[in-house]
PDB file of N, CA, C and O in Angstrom:
ATOM      1  N   MET M1308     -38.341 -70.545 -45.497  1.00 63.00           N
ATOM      2  CA  MET M1308     -37.863 -69.692 -44.043  1.00 63.00           C
ATOM      3  C   MET M1308     -37.831 -68.107 -43.396  1.00 63.00           C
ATOM      4  O   MET M1308     -36.575 -67.733 -44.156  1.00 63.00           O
ATOM      5  N   PRO M1309     -38.495 -67.470 -42.410  1.00 70.00           N
ATOM      6  CA  PRO M1309     -38.891 -65.745 -42.864  1.00 70.00           C
ATOM      7  C   PRO M1309     -37.137 -65.483 -42.041  1.00 70.00           C
ATOM      8  O   PRO M1309     -36.373 -66.605 -40.832  1.00 70.00           O
ATOM      9  N   GLN M1310     -36.651 -64.560 -42.667  1.00 90.00           N
ATOM     10  CA  GLN M1310     -35.294 -63.872 -41.577  1.00 90.00           C
ATOM     11  C   GLN M1310     -35.754 -63.251 -40.279  1.00 90.00           C
ATOM     12  O   GLN M1310     -36.639 -62.129 -40.969  1.00 90.00           O
ATOM     13  N   TYR M1311     -35.300 -62.662 -39.244  1.00 93.00           N
ATOM     14  CA  TYR M1311     -35.535 -62.429 -38.878  1.00 93.00           C
ATOM     15  C   TYR M1311     -34.069 -61.126 -38.220  1.00 93.00           C
ATOM     16  O   TYR M1311     -33.334 -61.987 -38.525  1.00 93.00           O
ATOM     17  N   HIS M1312     -33.928 -59.710 -37.892  1.00 96.00           N
ATOM     18  CA  HIS M1312     -33.368 -59.545 -37.176  1.00 96.00           C
ATOM     19  C   HIS M1312     -33.981 -58.785 -35.648  1.00 96.00           C
ATOM     20  O   HIS M1312     -34.321 -58.161 -35.666  1.00 96.00           O
ATOM     21  N   THR M1313     -32.505 -58.769 -35.371  1.00 96.00           N
ATOM     22  CA  THR M1313     -32.846 -58.619 -33.319  1.00 96.00           C
ATOM     23  C   THR M1313     -32.725 -56.757 -33.654  1.00 96.00           C
ATOM     24  O   THR M1313     -31.944 -56.098 -34.531  1.00 96.00           O
ATOM     25  N   VAL M1314     -33.213 -56.311 -32.590  1.00 97.00           N
ATOM     26  CA  VAL M1314     -33.030 -54.636 -32.886  1.00 97.00           C
ATOM     27  C   VAL M1314     -31.641 -54.179 -32.850  1.00 97.00           C
ATOM     28  O   VAL M1314     -31.567 -52.995 -33.472  1.00 97.00           O
ATOM     29  N   ASP M1315     -30.501 -54.806 -32.228  1.00 97.00           N
ATOM     30  CA  ASP M1315     -28.815 -54.491 -31.940  1.00 97.00           C
ATOM     31  C   ASP M1315     -28.944 -54.210 -34.687  1.00 97.00           C
ATOM     32  O   ASP M1315     -28.069 -53.329 -34.386  1.00 97.00           O
ATOM     33  N   ALA M1316     -28.900 -55.235 -34.476  1.00 96.00           N
ATOM     34  CA  ALA M1316     -29.111 -55.780 -36.521  1.00 96.00           C
ATOM     35  C   ALA M1316     -30.080 -54.627 -36.211  1.00 96.00           C
ATOM     36  O   ALA M1316     -29.166 -53.452 -37.939  1.00 96.00           O
ATOM     37  N   VAL M1317     -31.048 -53.754 -37.148  1.00 96.00           N
ATOM     38  CA  VAL M1317     -31.254 -52.976 -37.232  1.00 96.00           C
ATOM     39  C   VAL M1317     -30.839 -51.451 -36.503  1.00 96.00           C
ATOM     40  O   VAL M1317     -30.732 -50.922 -37.540  1.00 96.00           O
ATOM     41  N   ALA M1318     -30.372 -51.627 -35.368  1.00 97.00           N
ATOM     42  CA  ALA M1318     -29.794 -49.723 -35.638  1.00 97.00           C
ATOM     43  C   ALA M1318     -28.149 -49.718 -36.402  1.00 97.00           C
ATOM     44  O   ALA M1318     -28.599 -49.000 -36.671  1.00 97.00           O
ATOM     45  N   ASP M1319     -27.485 -51.288 -36.201  1.00 97.00           N
ATOM     46  CA  ASP M1319     -26.677 -50.870 -36.995  1.00 97.00           C
ATOM     47  C   ASP M1319     -27.167 -50.664 -38.216  1.00 97.00           C
ATOM     48  O   ASP M1319     -26.542 -49.851 -38.763  1.00 97.00           O
ATOM     49  N   ARG M1320     -28.248 -51.403 -39.158  1.00 94.00           N
ATOM     50  CA  ARG M1320     -27.874 -51.127 -40.672  1.00 94.00           C
ATOM     51  C   ARG M1320     -28.648 -49.380 -40.574  1.00 94.00           C
ATOM     52  O   ARG M1320     -28.282 -48.892 -41.776  1.00 94.00           O
ATOM     53  N   PHE M1321     -29.331 -48.975 -39.883  1.00 94.00           N
ATOM     54  CA  PHE M1321     -29.880 -47.672 -39.354  1.00 94.00           C
ATOM     55  C   PHE M1321     -28.726 -46.369 -38.623  1.00 94.00           C
ATOM     56  O   PHE M1321     -28.729 -44.903 -38.932  1.00 94.00           O
ATOM     57  N   ASN M1322     -27.931 -46.523 -38.592  1.00 96.00           N
ATOM     58  CA  ASN M1322     -27.032 -45.901 -37.287  1.00 96.00           C
ATOM     59  C   ASN M1322     -27.284 -45.205 -36.682  1.00 96.00           C
ATOM     60  O   ASN M1322     -27.195 -43.876 -36.608  1.00 96.00           O
ATOM     61  N   ARG M1323     -27.990 -45.421 -35.091  1.00 96.00           N
ATOM     62  CA  ARG M1323     -29.366 -45.330 -34.795  1.00 96.00           C
ATOM     63  C   ARG M1323     -28.615 -46.759 -33.555  1.00 96.00           C
ATOM     64  O   ARG M1323     -27.874 -47.261 -33.656  1.00 96.00           O
ATOM     65  N   SER M1324     -28.907 -45.258 -32.448  1.00 97.00           N
ATOM     66  CA  SER M1324     -29.063 -46.668 -31.365  1.00 97.00           C
ATOM     67  C   SER M1324     -29.993 -47.737 -30.913  1.00 97.00           C
ATOM     68  O   SER M1324     -30.909 -47.554 -31.499  1.00 97.00           O
ATOM     69  N   PRO M1325     -30.230 -48.748 -30.303  1.00 97.00           N
ATOM     70  CA  PRO M1325     -30.926 -50.175 -30.183  1.00 97.00           C
ATOM     71  C   PRO M1325     -32.106 -48.942 -29.338  1.00 97.00           C
ATOM     72  O   PRO M1325     -33.785 -49.264 -30.235  1.00 97.00           O
ATOM     73  N   ARG M1326     -31.654 -48.402 -28.517  1.00 97.00           N
ATOM     74  CA  ARG M1326     -33.093 -47.220 -27.860  1.00 97.00           C
ATOM     75  C   ARG M1326     -34.558 -46.550 -29.211  1.00 97.00           C
ATOM     76  O   ARG M1326     -35.292 -47.160 -28.921  1.00 97.00           O
ATOM     77  N   THR M1327     -33.589 -45.944 -30.199  1.00 97.00           N
ATOM     78  CA  THR M1327     -34.475 -45.477 -31.038  1.00 97.00           C
ATOM     79  C   THR M1327     -35.203 -46.241 -31.910  1.00 97.00           C
ATOM     80  O   THR M1327     -35.720 -46.296 -32.321  1.00 97.00           O
ATOM     81  N   ILE M1328     -34.218 -48.009 -32.212  1.00 97.00           N
ATOM     82  CA  ILE M1328     -35.281 -48.759 -33.257  1.00 97.00           C
ATOM     83  C   ILE M1328     -36.479 -49.018 -32.032  1.00 97.00           C
ATOM     84  O   ILE M1328     -36.964 -49.069 -32.179  1.00 97.00           O
ATOM     85  N   ARG M1329     -36.138 -49.207 -30.967  1.00 97.00           N
ATOM     86  CA  ARG M1329     -37.929 -49.656 -29.990  1.00 97.00           C
ATOM     87  C   ARG M1329     -38.295 -48.360 -29.775  1.00 97.00           C
ATOM     88  O   ARG M1329     -39.919 -48.868 -29.989  1.00 97.00           O
ATOM     89  N   ASP M1330     -37.901 -46.950 -29.757  1.00 97.00           N
ATOM     90  CA  ASP M1330     -39.180 -46.197 -29.830  1.00 97.00           C
ATOM     91  C   ASP M1330     -39.495 -45.851 -31.012  1.00 97.00           C
ATOM     92  O   ASP M1330     -41.271 -45.692 -31.315  1.00 97.00           O
ATOM     93  N   TRP M1331     -38.625 -46.408 -32.414  1.00 96.00           N
ATOM     94  CA  TRP M1331     -39.737 -46.765 -33.809  1.00 96.00           C
ATOM     95  C   TRP M1331     -41.441 -47.636 -33.725  1.00 96.00           C
ATOM     96  O   TRP M1331     -41.493 -47.638 -34.182  1.00 96.00           O
ATOM     97  N   ILE M1332     -40.494 -48.748 -32.538  1.00 97.00           N
ATOM     98  CA  ILE M1332     -41.349 -50.068 -32.844  1.00 97.00           C
ATOM     99  C   ILE M1332     -42.943 -49.722 -32.139  1.00 97.00           C
ATOM    100  O   ILE M1332     -44.369 -49.159 -32.621  1.00 97.00           O
ATOM    101  N   ASN M1333     -42.568 -48.755 -30.739  1.00 96.00           N
ATOM    102  CA  ASN M1333     -43.105 -48.427 -30.055  1.00 96.00           C
ATOM    103  C   ASN M1333     -44.150 -47.012 -30.819  1.00 96.00           C
ATOM    104  O   ASN M1333     -45.725 -47.095 -29.797  1.00 96.00           O
ATOM    105  N   HIS M1334     -43.825 -46.449 -31.455  1.00 97.00           N
ATOM    106  CA  HIS M1334     -44.232 -45.148 -31.140  1.00 97.00           C
ATOM    107  C   HIS M1334     -44.180 -44.533 -32.641  1.00 97.00           C
ATOM    108  O   HIS M1334     -44.870 -43.795 -32.456  1.00 97.00           O
ATOM    109  N   GLY M1335     -43.068 -45.022 -33.337  1.00 95.00           N
ATOM    110  CA  GLY M1335     -42.934 -45.027 -35.069  1.00 95.00           C
ATOM    111  C   GLY M1335     -42.092 -43.836 -35.602  1.00 95.00           C
ATOM    112  O   GLY M1335     -41.375 -43.345 -33.830  1.00 95.00           O
ATOM    113  N   CYS M1336     -41.223 -43.675 -36.118  1.00 92.00           N
ATOM    114  CA  CYS M1336     -40.367 -42.419 -36.825  1.00 92.00           C
ATOM    115  C   CYS M1336     -41.207 -41.701 -37.424  1.00 92.00           C
ATOM    116  O   CYS M1336     -42.595 -42.128 -38.290  1.00 92.00           O
ATOM    117  N   ARG M1337     -40.991 -39.580 -36.913  1.00 91.00           N
ATOM    118  CA  ARG M1337     -41.693 -38.973 -37.696  1.00 91.00           C
ATOM    119  C   ARG M1337     -40.749 -39.392 -39.209  1.00 91.00           C
ATOM    120  O   ARG M1337     -40.004 -38.753 -39.838  1.00 91.00           O
ATOM    121  N   THR M1338     -42.451 -38.280 -40.208  1.00 87.00           N
ATOM    122  CA  THR M1338     -41.296 -38.629 -41.023  1.00 87.00           C
ATOM    123  C   THR M1338     -41.815 -37.154 -41.675  1.00 87.00           C
ATOM    124  O   THR M1338     -43.391 -36.654 -42.021  1.00 87.00           O
ATOM    125  N   PRO M1339     -42.408 -36.811 -43.170  1.00 83.00           N
ATOM    126  CA  PRO M1339     -42.949 -35.275 -43.246  1.00 83.00           C
ATOM    127  C   PRO M1339     -45.055 -35.647 -44.184  1.00 83.00           C
ATOM    128  O   PRO M1339     -45.169 -34.708 -44.287  1.00 83.00           O
ATOM    129  N   GLU M1340     -44.793 -37.033 -44.325  1.00 82.00           N
ATOM    130  CA  GLU M1340     -46.243 -37.643 -43.934  1.00 82.00           C
ATOM    131  C   GLU M1340     -46.414 -38.108 -42.860  1.00 82.00           C
ATOM    132  O   GLU M1340     -48.541 -38.802 -43.345  1.00 82.00           O
ATOM    133  N   GLY M1341     -46.450 -38.122 -42.483  1.00 90.00           N
ATOM    134  CA  GLY M1341     -46.822 -38.999 -41.231  1.00 90.00           C
ATOM    135  C   GLY M1341     -45.542 -38.822 -40.558  1.00 90.00           C
ATOM    136  O   GLY M1341     -45.213 -39.974 -40.909  1.00 90.00           O
ATOM    137  N   THR M1342     -46.457 -39.997 -38.965  1.00 93.00           N
ATOM    138  CA  THR M1342     -45.262 -41.245 -38.013  1.00 93.00           C
ATOM    139  C   THR M1342     -45.671 -42.107 -39.020  1.00 93.00           C
ATOM    140  O   THR M1342     -46.811 -42.886 -38.877  1.00 93.00           O
ATOM    141  N   ILE M1343     -44.587 -42.424 -38.437  1.00 93.00           N
ATOM    142  CA  ILE M1343     -44.099 -44.611 -39.617  1.00 93.00           C
ATOM    143  C   ILE M1343     -44.166 -45.410 -38.732  1.00 93.00           C
ATOM    144  O   ILE M1343     -42.984 -45.034 -37.864  1.00 93.00           O
ATOM    145  N   ARG M1344     -44.164 -46.315 -38.089  1.00 96.00           N
ATOM    146  CA  ARG M1344     -44.070 -47.218 -37.250  1.00 96.00           C
ATOM    147  C   ARG M1344     -42.928 -48.669 -38.048  1.00 96.00           C
ATOM    148  O   ARG M1344     -44.430 -48.536 -38.772  1.00 96.00           O
ATOM    149  N   LEU M1345     -42.032 -48.937 -36.818  1.00 97.00           N
ATOM    150  CA  LEU M1345     -41.698 -49.905 -37.679  1.00 97.00           C
ATOM    151  C   LEU M1345     -41.931 -51.480 -37.020  1.00 97.00           C
ATOM    152  O   LEU M1345     -42.339 -51.767 -36.042  1.00 97.00           O
ATOM    153  N   GLN M1346     -42.511 -52.401 -37.819  1.00 97.00           N
ATOM    154  CA  GLN M1346     -43.506 -53.593 -37.380  1.00 97.00           C
ATOM    155  C   GLN M1346     -42.586 -54.147 -36.786  1.00 97.00           C
ATOM    156  O   GLN M1346     -41.197 -54.566 -36.748  1.00 97.00           O
ATOM    157  N   ALA M1347     -42.984 -55.669 -35.424  1.00 97.00           N
ATOM    158  CA  ALA M1347     -41.990 -56.459 -34.560  1.00 97.00           C
ATOM    159  C   ALA M1347     -42.578 -57.281 -33.903  1.00 97.00           C
ATOM    160  O   ALA M1347     -43.861 -57.032 -34.464  1.00 97.00           O
ATOM    161  N   ALA M1348     -42.072 -57.903 -33.961  1.00 96.00           N
ATOM    162  CA  ALA M1348     -42.949 -59.098 -33.038  1.00 96.00           C
ATOM    163  C   ALA M1348     -42.001 -59.089 -31.026  1.00 96.00           C
ATOM    164  O   ALA M1348     -40.646 -59.874 -32.029  1.00 96.00           O
ATOM    165  N   LYS M1349     -42.551 -58.822 -30.609  1.00 95.00           N
ATOM    166  CA  LYS M1349     -42.798 -59.829 -28.819  1.00 95.00           C
ATOM    167  C   LYS M1349     -41.353 -61.478 -29.633  1.00 95.00           C
ATOM    168  O   LYS M1349     -42.635 -61.976 -29.193  1.00 95.00           O
ATOM    169  N   LEU M1350     -40.676 -61.804 -28.757  1.00 90.00           N
ATOM    170  CA  LEU M1350     -40.006 -62.540 -28.184  1.00 90.00           C
ATOM    171  C   LEU M1350     -39.341 -63.037 -27.180  1.00 90.00           C
ATOM    172  O   LEU M1350     -37.979 -62.617 -27.093  1.00 90.00           O
ATOM    173  N   GLY M1351     -39.790 -63.475 -26.538  1.00 92.00           N
ATOM    174  CA  GLY M1351     -39.220 -62.947 -25.323  1.00 92.00           C
ATOM    175  C   GLY M1351     -39.424 -62.082 -24.732  1.00 92.00           C
ATOM    176  O   GLY M1351     -40.339 -60.399 -24.670  1.00 92.00           O
ATOM    177  N   LYS M1352     -38.228 -61.846 -24.744  1.00 92.00           N
ATOM    178  CA  LYS M1352     -37.940 -60.325 -23.576  1.00 92.00           C
ATOM    179  C   LYS M1352     -37.577 -59.472 -24.784  1.00 92.00           C
ATOM    180  O   LYS M1352     -37.583 -58.011 -24.370  1.00 92.00           O
ATOM    181  N   SER M1353     -37.296 -59.331 -26.472  1.00 93.00           N
ATOM    182  CA  SER M1353     -36.534 -58.889 -27.388  1.00 93.00           C
ATOM    183  C   SER M1353     -37.749 -58.512 -28.847  1.00 93.00           C
ATOM    184  O   SER M1353     -38.596 -59.128 -28.571  1.00 93.00           O
ATOM    185  N   TRP M1354     -37.331 -57.872 -29.061  1.00 96.00           N
ATOM    186  CA  TRP M1354     -38.519 -57.444 -30.862  1.00 96.00           C
ATOM    187  C   TRP M1354     -36.710 -58.179 -31.497  1.00 96.00           C
ATOM    188  O   TRP M1354     -36.103 -58.440 -31.734  1.00 96.00           O
ATOM    189  N   VAL M1355     -37.819 -58.171 -32.664  1.00 97.00           N
ATOM    190  CA  VAL M1355     -37.346 -59.381 -33.473  1.00 97.00           C
ATOM    191  C   VAL M1355     -38.716 -58.569 -35.193  1.00 97.00           C
ATOM    192  O   VAL M1355     -39.830 -58.285 -35.121  1.00 97.00           O
ATOM    193  N   VAL M1356     -37.815 -58.332 -35.724  1.00 97.00           N
ATOM    194  CA  VAL M1356     -38.276 -57.639 -37.141  1.00 97.00           C
ATOM    195  C   VAL M1356     -37.878 -58.671 -37.930  1.00 97.00           C
ATOM    196  O   VAL M1356     -36.524 -58.863 -38.984  1.00 97.00           O
ATOM    197  N   LYS M1357     -38.787 -59.129 -39.241  1.00 96.00           N
ATOM    198  CA  LYS M1357     -38.832 -60.273 -40.582  1.00 96.00           C
ATOM    199  C   LYS M1357     -38.775 -59.345 -41.577  1.00 96.00           C
ATOM    200  O   LYS M1357     -38.713 -57.172 -41.664  1.00 96.00           O
ATOM    201  N   ARG M1358     -37.552 -59.527 -42.706  1.00 95.00           N
ATOM    202  CA  ARG M1358     -36.985 -59.108 -43.133  1.00 95.00           C
ATOM    203  C   ARG M1358     -37.232 -58.431 -44.085  1.00 95.00           C
ATOM    204  O   ARG M1358     -38.160 -56.991 -44.166  1.00 95.00           O
ATOM    205  N   GLU M1359     -38.875 -58.901 -44.261  1.00 96.00           N
ATOM    206  CA  GLU M1359     -39.815 -57.685 -45.282  1.00 96.00           C
ATOM    207  C   GLU M1359     -40.526 -56.725 -44.571  1.00 96.00           C
ATOM    208  O   GLU M1359     -40.496 -55.491 -45.399  1.00 96.00           O
ATOM    209  N   TRP M1360     -40.904 -57.122 -43.461  1.00 96.00           N
ATOM    210  CA  TRP M1360     -40.964 -55.316 -42.428  1.00 96.00           C
ATOM    211  C   TRP M1360     -40.180 -54.855 -42.557  1.00 96.00           C
ATOM    212  O   TRP M1360     -40.581 -52.939 -43.022  1.00 96.00           O
ATOM    213  N   LEU M1361     -38.857 -54.734 -41.860  1.00 96.00           N
ATOM    214  CA  LEU M1361     -37.413 -54.068 -42.274  1.00 96.00           C
ATOM    215  C   LEU M1361     -38.128 -52.642 -44.110  1.00 96.00           C
ATOM    216  O   LEU M1361     -37.344 -51.758 -44.320  1.00 96.00           O
ATOM    217  N   ASP M1362     -38.326 -53.632 -44.424  1.00 94.00           N
ATOM    218  CA  ASP M1362     -37.539 -53.694 -46.249  1.00 94.00           C
ATOM    219  C   ASP M1362     -38.654 -52.821 -46.274  1.00 94.00           C
ATOM    220  O   ASP M1362     -39.081 -50.998 -47.371  1.00 94.00           O
ATOM    221  N   PHE M1363     -40.361 -52.531 -46.133  1.00 94.00           N
ATOM    222  CA  PHE M1363     -41.511 -51.772 -45.821  1.00 94.00           C
ATOM    223  C   PHE M1363     -40.763 -50.100 -45.267  1.00 94.00           C
ATOM    224  O   PHE M1363     -41.007 -49.632 -45.808  1.00 94.00           O
ATOM    225  N   PHE M1364     -40.267 -50.867 -43.707  1.00 95.00           N
ATOM    226  CA  PHE M1364     -40.450 -49.842 -42.865  1.00 95.00           C
ATOM    227  C   PHE M1364     -39.278 -48.463 -43.708  1.00 95.00           C
ATOM    228  O   PHE M1364     -39.880 -47.487 -43.948  1.00 95.00           O
ATOM    229  N   GLU M1365     -38.220 -49.296 -44.672  1.00 92.00           N
ATOM    230  CA  GLU M1365     -37.697 -48.043 -45.075  1.00 92.00           C
ATOM    231  C   GLU M1365     -37.395 -47.228 -46.188  1.00 92.00           C
ATOM    232  O   GLU M1365     -37.678 -46.521 -46.553  1.00 92.00           O
ATOM    233  N   PHE M1366     -38.661 -48.071 -47.115  1.00 91.00           N
ATOM    234  CA  PHE M1366     -39.190 -48.273 -48.728  1.00 91.00           C
ATOM    235  C   PHE M1366     -39.763 -46.898 -47.970  1.00 91.00           C
ATOM    236  O   PHE M1366     -40.425 -45.529 -48.502  1.00 91.00           O
ATOM    237  N   GLN M1367     -41.025 -46.367 -46.738  1.00 90.00           N
ATOM    238  CA  GLN M1367     -41.581 -45.735 -46.406  1.00 90.00           C
ATOM    239  C   GLN M1367     -40.839 -44.542 -46.178  1.00 90.00           C
ATOM    240  O   GLN M1367     -41.679 -43.037 -46.091  1.00 90.00           O
ATOM    241  N   ILE M1368     -39.741 -44.330 -44.718  1.00 88.00           N
ATOM    242  CA  ILE M1368     -39.811 -43.847 -44.459  1.00 88.00           C
ATOM    243  C   ILE M1368     -38.154 -43.218 -45.270  1.00 88.00           C
ATOM    244  O   ILE M1368     -37.767 -41.806 -45.497  1.00 88.00           O
ATOM    245  N   LYS M1369     -38.113 -43.815 -46.740  1.00 84.00           N
ATOM    246  CA  LYS M1369     -36.970 -43.069 -47.196  1.00 84.00           C
ATOM    247  C   LYS M1369     -37.245 -41.533 -48.016  1.00 84.00           C
ATOM    248  O   LYS M1369     -38.486 -41.891 -48.536  1.00 84.00           O
ATOM    249  N   PRO M1370     -36.591 -40.756 -48.464  1.00 75.00           N
ATOM    250  CA  PRO M1370     -36.741 -39.694 -49.516  1.00 75.00           C
ATOM    251  C   PRO M1370     -37.313 -40.422 -50.362  1.00 75.00           C
ATOM    252  O   PRO M1370     -36.734 -40.446 -50.985  1.00 75.00           O
ATOM    253  N   ARG M1371     -38.249 -39.405 -50.904  1.00 72.00           N
ATOM    254  CA  ARG M1371     -39.130 -38.828 -52.263  1.00 72.00           C
ATOM    255  C   ARG M1371     -38.742 -38.463 -53.116  1.00 72.00           C
ATOM    256  O   ARG M1371     -38.861 -37.553 -52.370  1.00 72.00           O
ATOM    257  N   PRO M1372     -37.955 -38.402 -54.105  1.00 71.00           N
ATOM    258  CA  PRO M1372     -37.103 -36.293 -54.695  1.00 71.00           C
ATOM    259  C   PRO M1372     -39.013 -35.898 -55.740  1.00 71.00           C
ATOM    260  O   PRO M1372     -39.962 -36.400 -55.499  1.00 71.00           O
ATOM    261  N   PRO M1373     -39.078 -34.976 -55.725  1.00 70.00           N
ATOM    262  CA  PRO M1373     -40.323 -33.969 -56.153  1.00 70.00           C
ATOM    263  C   PRO M1373     -40.756 -34.399 -57.608  1.00 70.00           C
ATOM    264  O   PRO M1373     -39.968 -34.738 -58.456  1.00 70.00           O
ATOM    265  N   VAL M1374     -41.998 -34.518 -57.358  1.00 68.00           N
ATOM    266  CA  VAL M1374     -42.139 -35.205 -59.037  1.00 68.00           C
ATOM    267  C   VAL M1374     -42.445 -33.900 -59.603  1.00 68.00           C
ATOM    268  O   VAL M1374     -43.471 -32.051 -58.853  1.00 68.00           O
ATOM    269  N   ALA M1375     -41.973 -32.852 -60.551  1.00 70.00           N
ATOM    270  CA  ALA M1375     -41.948 -31.689 -61.141  1.00 70.00           C
ATOM    271  C   ALA M1375     -43.824 -32.305 -61.968  1.00 70.00           C
ATOM    272  O   ALA M1375     -44.454 -33.062 -62.039  1.00 70.00           O
ATOM    273  N   GLU M1376     -44.197 -30.669 -62.070  1.00 71.00           N
ATOM    274  CA  GLU M1376     -45.790 -30.475 -61.975  1.00 71.00           C
ATOM    275  C   GLU M1376     -46.009 -30.773 -63.616  1.00 71.00           C
ATOM    276  O   GLU M1376     -45.259 -29.825 -64.368  1.00 71.00           O
ATOM    277  N   LEU M1377     -46.946 -31.161 -64.138  1.00 66.00           N
ATOM    278  CA  LEU M1377     -46.890 -31.019 -65.759  1.00 66.00           C
ATOM    279  C   LEU M1377     -47.789 -29.975 -66.161  1.00 66.00           C
ATOM    280  O   LEU M1377     -48.531 -29.417 -65.424  1.00 66.00           O
ATOM    281  N   ASP M1378     -47.719 -30.327 -67.857  1.00 66.00           N
ATOM    282  CA  ASP M1378     -48.013 -28.739 -68.346  1.00 66.00           C
ATOM    283  C   ASP M1378     -49.165 -29.149 -68.822  1.00 66.00           C
ATOM    284  O   ASP M1378     -48.965 -28.473 -70.426  1.00 66.00           O
ATOM    285  N   LEU M1379     -50.530 -29.260 -68.154  1.00 69.00           N
ATOM    286  CA  LEU M1379     -51.128 -30.373 -69.080  1.00 69.00           C
ATOM    287  C   LEU M1379     -51.740 -28.998 -70.077  1.00 69.00           C
ATOM    288  O   LEU M1379     -52.834 -28.898 -70.653  1.00 69.00           O
ATOM    289  N   ASP M1380     -51.730 -27.231 -69.588  1.00 67.00           N
ATOM    290  CA  ASP M1380     -52.262 -25.963 -70.987  1.00 67.00           C
ATOM    291  C   ASP M1380     -51.156 -26.193 -72.265  1.00 67.00           C
ATOM    292  O   ASP M1380     -51.743 -25.675 -73.189  1.00 67.00           O
ATOM    293  N   GLY M1381     -50.293 -26.490 -72.401  1.00 58.00           N
ATOM    294  CA  GLY M1381     -49.404 -26.326 -72.976  1.00 58.00           C
ATOM    295  C   GLY M1381     -48.455 -27.073 -74.301  1.00 58.00           C
ATOM    296  O   GLY M1381     -49.348 -27.785 -75.100  1.00 58.00           O
TER     297      GLY M1381
END
């Protein structure tokens, strides 16, 4: 059975306000690679986020270490 998180639970996980989480759902989160939206489902008047969606969103917004240049001539 899928596990769902409330906006408040997601806000606690990211140390952000629930308003910020709703903004990420509706408008996206800006990253150097572009704007990433948090996938969520409306359940009555509340948003819920499936665990897999949350994990994927976190992976997308996490800063990636720079990749070293390859020396193809050497």
